[in-house]
Coordinates of C-alpha atoms and ligand atoms in Angstrom, one line a residue:
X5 CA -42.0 -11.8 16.0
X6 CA -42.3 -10.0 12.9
X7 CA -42.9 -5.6 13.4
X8 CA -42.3 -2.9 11.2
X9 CA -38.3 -3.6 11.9
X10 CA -38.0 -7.3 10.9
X11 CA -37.0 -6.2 7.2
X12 CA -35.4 -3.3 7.9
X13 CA -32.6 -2.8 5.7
X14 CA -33.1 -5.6 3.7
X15 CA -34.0 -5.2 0.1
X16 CA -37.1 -7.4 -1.4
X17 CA -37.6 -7.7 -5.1
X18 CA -41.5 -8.3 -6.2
X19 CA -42.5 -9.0 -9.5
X20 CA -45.8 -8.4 -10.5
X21 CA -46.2 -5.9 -8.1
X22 CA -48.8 -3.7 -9.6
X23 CA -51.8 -5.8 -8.6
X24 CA -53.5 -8.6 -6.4
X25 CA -50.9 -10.4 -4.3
X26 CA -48.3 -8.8 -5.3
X27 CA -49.3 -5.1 -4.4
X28 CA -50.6 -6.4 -1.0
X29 CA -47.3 -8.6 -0.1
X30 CA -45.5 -5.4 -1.0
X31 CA -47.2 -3.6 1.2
X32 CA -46.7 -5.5 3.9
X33 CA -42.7 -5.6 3.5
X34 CA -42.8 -1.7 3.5
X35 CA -44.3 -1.9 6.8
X36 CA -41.9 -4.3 7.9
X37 CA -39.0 -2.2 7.3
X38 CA -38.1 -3.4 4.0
X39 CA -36.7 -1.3 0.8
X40 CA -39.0 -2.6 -2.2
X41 CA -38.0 -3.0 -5.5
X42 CA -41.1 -3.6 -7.5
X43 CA -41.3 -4.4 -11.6
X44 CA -44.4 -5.0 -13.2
X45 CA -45.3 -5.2 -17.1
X46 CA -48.4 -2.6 -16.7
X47 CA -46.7 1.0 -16.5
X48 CA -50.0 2.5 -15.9
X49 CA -50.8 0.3 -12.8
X50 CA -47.2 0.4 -11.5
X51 CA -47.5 4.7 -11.4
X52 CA -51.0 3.9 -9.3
X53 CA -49.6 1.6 -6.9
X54 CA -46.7 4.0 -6.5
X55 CA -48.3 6.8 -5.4
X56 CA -50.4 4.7 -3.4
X57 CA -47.5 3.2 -1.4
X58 CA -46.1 6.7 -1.3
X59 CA -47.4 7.8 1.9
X60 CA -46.7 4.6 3.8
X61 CA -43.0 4.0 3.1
X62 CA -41.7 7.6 1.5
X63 CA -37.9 6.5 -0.5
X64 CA -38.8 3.2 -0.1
X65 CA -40.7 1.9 -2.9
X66 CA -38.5 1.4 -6.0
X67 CA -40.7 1.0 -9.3
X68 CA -39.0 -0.8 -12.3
X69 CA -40.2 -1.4 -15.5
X70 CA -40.1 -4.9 -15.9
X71 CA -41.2 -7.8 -18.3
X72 CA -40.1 -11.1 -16.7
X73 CA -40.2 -12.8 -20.1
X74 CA -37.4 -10.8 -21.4
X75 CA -34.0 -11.3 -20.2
X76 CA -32.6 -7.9 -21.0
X77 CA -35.6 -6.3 -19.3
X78 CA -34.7 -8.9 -15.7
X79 CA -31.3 -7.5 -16.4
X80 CA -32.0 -3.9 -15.9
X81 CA -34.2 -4.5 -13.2
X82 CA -31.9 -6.3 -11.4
X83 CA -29.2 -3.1 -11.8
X84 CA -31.7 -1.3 -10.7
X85 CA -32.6 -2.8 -7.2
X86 CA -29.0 -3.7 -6.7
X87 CA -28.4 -0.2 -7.0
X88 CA -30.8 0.8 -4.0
X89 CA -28.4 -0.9 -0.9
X90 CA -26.1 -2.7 -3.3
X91 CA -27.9 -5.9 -1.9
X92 CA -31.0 -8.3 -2.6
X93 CA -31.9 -10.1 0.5
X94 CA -35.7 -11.4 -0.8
X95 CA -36.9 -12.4 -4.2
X96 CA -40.9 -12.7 -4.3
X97 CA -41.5 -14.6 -7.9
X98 CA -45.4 -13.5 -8.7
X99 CA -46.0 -12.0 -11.8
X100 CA -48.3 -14.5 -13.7
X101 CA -51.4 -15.0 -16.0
X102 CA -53.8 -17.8 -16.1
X103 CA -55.7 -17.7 -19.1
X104 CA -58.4 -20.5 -19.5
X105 CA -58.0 -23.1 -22.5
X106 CA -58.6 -26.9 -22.2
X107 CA -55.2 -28.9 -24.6
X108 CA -57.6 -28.4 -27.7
X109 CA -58.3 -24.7 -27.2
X110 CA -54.9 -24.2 -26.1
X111 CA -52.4 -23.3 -29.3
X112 CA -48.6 -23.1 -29.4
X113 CA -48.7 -19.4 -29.1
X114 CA -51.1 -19.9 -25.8
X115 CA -49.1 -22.8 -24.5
X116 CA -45.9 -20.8 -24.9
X117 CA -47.0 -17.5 -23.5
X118 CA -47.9 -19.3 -20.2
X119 CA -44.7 -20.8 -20.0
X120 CA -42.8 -17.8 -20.7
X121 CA -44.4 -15.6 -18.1
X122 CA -45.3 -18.2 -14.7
X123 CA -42.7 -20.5 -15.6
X124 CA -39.5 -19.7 -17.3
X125 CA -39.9 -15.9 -15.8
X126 CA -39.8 -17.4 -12.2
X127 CA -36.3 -19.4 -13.6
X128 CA -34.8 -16.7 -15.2
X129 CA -35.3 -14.1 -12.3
X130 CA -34.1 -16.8 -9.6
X131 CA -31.2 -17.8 -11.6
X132 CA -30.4 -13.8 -12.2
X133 CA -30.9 -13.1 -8.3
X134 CA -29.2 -16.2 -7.0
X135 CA -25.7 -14.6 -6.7
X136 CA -27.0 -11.8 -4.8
X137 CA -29.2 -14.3 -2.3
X138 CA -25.7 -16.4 -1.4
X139 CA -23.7 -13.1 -0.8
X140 CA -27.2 -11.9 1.6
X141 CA -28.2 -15.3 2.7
X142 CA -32.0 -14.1 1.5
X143 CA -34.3 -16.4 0.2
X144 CA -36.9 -16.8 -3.0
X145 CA -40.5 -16.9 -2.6
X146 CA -42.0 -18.2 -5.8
X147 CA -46.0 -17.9 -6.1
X148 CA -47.4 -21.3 -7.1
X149 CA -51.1 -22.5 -7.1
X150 CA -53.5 -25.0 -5.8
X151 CA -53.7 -25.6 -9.5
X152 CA -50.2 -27.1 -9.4
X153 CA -50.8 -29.2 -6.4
X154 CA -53.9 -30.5 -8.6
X155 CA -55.7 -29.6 -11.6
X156 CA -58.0 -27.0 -12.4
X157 CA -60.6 -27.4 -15.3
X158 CA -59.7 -25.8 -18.8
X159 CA -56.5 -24.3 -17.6
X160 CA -53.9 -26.8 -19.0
X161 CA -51.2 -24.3 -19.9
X162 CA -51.3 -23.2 -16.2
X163 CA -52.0 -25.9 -14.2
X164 CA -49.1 -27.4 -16.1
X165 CA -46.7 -24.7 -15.2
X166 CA -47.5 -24.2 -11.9
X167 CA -46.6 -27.8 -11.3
X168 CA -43.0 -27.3 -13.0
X169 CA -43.2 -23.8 -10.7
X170 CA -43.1 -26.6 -7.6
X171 CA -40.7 -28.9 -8.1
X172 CA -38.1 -25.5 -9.8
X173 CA -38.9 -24.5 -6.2
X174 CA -37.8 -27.8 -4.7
X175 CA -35.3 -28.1 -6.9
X176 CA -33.3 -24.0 -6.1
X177 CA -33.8 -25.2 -2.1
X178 CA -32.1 -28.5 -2.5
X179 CA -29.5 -27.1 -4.7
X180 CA -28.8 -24.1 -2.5
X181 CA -29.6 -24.9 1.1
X182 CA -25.8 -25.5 1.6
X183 CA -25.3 -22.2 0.4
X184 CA -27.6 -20.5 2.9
X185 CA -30.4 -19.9 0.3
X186 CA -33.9 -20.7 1.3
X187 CA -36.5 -21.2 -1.2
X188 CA -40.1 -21.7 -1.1
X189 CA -43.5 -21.5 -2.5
X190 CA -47.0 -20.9 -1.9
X191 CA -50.2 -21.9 -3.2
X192 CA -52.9 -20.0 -3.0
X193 CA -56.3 -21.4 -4.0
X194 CA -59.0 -18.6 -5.0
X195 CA -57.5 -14.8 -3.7
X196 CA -59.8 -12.0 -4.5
X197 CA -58.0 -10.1 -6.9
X198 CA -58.4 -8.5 -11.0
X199 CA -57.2 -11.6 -11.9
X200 CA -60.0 -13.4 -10.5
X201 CA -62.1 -10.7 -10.2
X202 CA -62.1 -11.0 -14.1
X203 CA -63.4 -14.1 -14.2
X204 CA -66.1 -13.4 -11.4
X205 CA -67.8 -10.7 -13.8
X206 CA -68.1 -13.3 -16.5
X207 CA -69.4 -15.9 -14.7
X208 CA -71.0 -13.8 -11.4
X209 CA -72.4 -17.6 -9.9
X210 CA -68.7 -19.2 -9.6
X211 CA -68.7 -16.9 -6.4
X212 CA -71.3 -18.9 -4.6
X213 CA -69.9 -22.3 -6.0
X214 CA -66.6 -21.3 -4.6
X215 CA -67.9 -20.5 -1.2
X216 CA -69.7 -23.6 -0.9
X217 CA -66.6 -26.0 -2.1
X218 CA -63.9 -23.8 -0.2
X219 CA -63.9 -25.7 3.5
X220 CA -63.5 -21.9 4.9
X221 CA -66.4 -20.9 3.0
X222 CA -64.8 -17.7 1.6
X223 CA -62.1 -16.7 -1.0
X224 CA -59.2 -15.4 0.6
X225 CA -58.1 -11.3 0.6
X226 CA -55.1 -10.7 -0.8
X227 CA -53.7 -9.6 2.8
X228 CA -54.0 -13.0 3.7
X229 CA -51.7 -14.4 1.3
X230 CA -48.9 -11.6 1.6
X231 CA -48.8 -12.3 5.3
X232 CA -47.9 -15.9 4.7
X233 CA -45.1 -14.4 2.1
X234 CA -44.1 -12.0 4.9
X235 CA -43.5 -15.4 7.3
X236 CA -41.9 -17.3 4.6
X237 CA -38.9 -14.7 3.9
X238 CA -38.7 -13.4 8.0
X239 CA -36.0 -15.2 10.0
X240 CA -39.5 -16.8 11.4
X241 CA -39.0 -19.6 8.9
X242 CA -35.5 -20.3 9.3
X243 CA -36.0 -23.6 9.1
X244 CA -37.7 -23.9 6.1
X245 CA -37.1 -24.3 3.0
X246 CA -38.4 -26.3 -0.4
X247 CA -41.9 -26.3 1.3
X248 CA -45.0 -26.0 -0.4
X249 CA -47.5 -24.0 1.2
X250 CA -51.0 -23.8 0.9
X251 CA -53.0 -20.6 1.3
X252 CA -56.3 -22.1 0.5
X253 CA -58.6 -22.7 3.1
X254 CA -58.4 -26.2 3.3
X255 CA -59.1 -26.8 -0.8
X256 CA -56.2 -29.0 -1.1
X257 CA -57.3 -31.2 2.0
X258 CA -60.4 -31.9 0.0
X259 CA -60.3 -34.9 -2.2
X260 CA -62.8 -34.2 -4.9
X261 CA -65.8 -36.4 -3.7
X262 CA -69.2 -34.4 -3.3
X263 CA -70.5 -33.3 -0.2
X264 CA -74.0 -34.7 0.6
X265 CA -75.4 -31.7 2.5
X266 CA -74.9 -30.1 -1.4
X267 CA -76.6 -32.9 -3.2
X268 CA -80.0 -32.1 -3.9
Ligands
LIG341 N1 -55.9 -14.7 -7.7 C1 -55.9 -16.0 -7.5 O1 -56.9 -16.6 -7.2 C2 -54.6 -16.8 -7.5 C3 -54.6 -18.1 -7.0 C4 -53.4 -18.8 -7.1 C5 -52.3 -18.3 -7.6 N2 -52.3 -17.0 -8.1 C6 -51.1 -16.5 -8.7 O2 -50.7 -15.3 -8.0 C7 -49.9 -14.5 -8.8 C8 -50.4 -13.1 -8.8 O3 -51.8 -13.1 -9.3 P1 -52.9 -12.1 -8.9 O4 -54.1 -12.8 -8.7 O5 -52.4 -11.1 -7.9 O6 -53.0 -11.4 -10.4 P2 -53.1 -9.9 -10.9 O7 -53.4 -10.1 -12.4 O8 -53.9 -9.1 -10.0 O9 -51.5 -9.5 -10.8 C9 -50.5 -10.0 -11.6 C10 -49.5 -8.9 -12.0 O10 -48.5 -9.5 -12.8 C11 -48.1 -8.6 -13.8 N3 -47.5 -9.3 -14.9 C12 -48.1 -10.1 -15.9 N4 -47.3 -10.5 -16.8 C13 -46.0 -9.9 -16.4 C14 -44.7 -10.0 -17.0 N5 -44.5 -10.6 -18.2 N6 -43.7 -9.3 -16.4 C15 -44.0 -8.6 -15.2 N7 -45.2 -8.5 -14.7 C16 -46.2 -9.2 -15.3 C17 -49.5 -8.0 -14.2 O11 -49.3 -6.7 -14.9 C18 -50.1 -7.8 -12.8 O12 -49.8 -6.5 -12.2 C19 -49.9 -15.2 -10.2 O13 -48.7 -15.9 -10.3 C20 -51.1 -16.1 -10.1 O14 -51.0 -17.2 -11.0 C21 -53.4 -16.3 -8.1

């Protein structure tokens, strides 16, 4: 069973914390017990989300500047949250953009920004946290996609590194199981949140075309996701590690054919 004492104790590092899934999953570990250490690029969001969190976990929230693309930056964060209980016992990889861009629309400077932030970030803060995991026996989260699993349209750059994102994950649990380090992902498929939300206002029909190809018939609350992150990290899973978990309502067990009862 997981209550507001399964993390107690325990420290949980979040990056991209400010926002979406990673505001929501850091929620939940504050009501779980757990010491947060949050970074996020946006300072202005990170003071919000602060004060917000405030009054459900006073002392233990930790914000940190942090820009996961910038090893001196995942340096000082890492001080900083080893400095809260001189421990790390969860690392929650989630900071990430998605900007849209088919190969020809998508230029070195695009390409490599994508890679810096969902893909080599995720590397360089699990290979900076590591130690701290094997002396904790904790375990990484990572936050893949659906769109790593299989492609989305016009979103090379990402779909590509979300891919890498699951087999790194694979990869970190093989390598480390022996050392007592779990590591997993998830893989959301469309999660209400400013980063979709964003692409909502621009094209306000995707809604209902999401709805009708999602088998649940919705896109998912943030809640939902951080829940599954929650499981994932709680002594719950154990037994798991170098899984790949959807959070998608049954996108992935689709296999791209149309549905008649939509064909007009
Ligand atoms: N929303 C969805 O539909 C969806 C679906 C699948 C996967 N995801 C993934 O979930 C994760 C979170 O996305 P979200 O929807 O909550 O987005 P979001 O934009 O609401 O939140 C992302 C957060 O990451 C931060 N961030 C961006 N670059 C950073 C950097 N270099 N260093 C530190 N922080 C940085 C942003 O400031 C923001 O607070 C991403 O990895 C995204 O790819 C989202």
């Amino acid at each position: 069973m997981i209550d507001h004492t399964t993390f107690d104790g325990k420290v949980v590092l979040v990056t991209g914390v400010a926002s979406g899934i990673g505001a929501a999953t850091a929620l939940q570990f504050l009501r779980c017990g757990a010491d947060v250490v949050g970074g996020d690029l946006n300072s202005g969001s990170l003071e919000d989300f602060t004060r917000t969190v405030s009054g459900v976990a006073p002392g233990r929230f930790h914000p940190v500047a942090l820009d996961v693309t910038d090893a001196a930056s995942i340096a000082a964060a890492l001080d900083h949250a080893t400095g809260v209980r001189g421990r790390i016992d969860v690392l929650f990889n989630n900071a990430g953009i998605a900007p849209v861009g088919s190969a020809l629309e998508t230029d070195d400077a695009l390409w490599r920004q994508v890679m810096a932030v969902d893909l080599d970030g995720a590397f360089r803060m699990s290979r900076s946290v590591l130690p701290a995991l094997i002396e904790s026996g904790g375990s990484i989260v990572n936050t893949a996609s659906v769109s790593g699993i299989g492609a989305d349209y016009n979103y090379a750059a990402y779909n590509a590194a979300k891919g890498a994102m699951i087999n790194l994950t694979r990869s970190l649990a093989i390598d480390y199981g022996k050392r007592g380090v779990r590591v997993n992902a998830i893989a959301p498929g469309p999660v209400r949140t400013p980063l979709l939300e964003h692409n909502l206002a621009q094209l306000p029909a995707l809604e209902g075309a999401f709805n009708q190809f999602i088998p649940l018939g919705r896109i998912a609350d943030p809640q939902e996701v951080a829940s599954v992150v929650v499981f994932l990290a709680s002594p719950l899973a154990a037994f798991i590690t170098g899984a790949i978990l959807p959070i998608d309502g049954g996108v992935t067990a689709w296999n791209g054919q149309p549905n008649g009862d939509f064909v007009q």
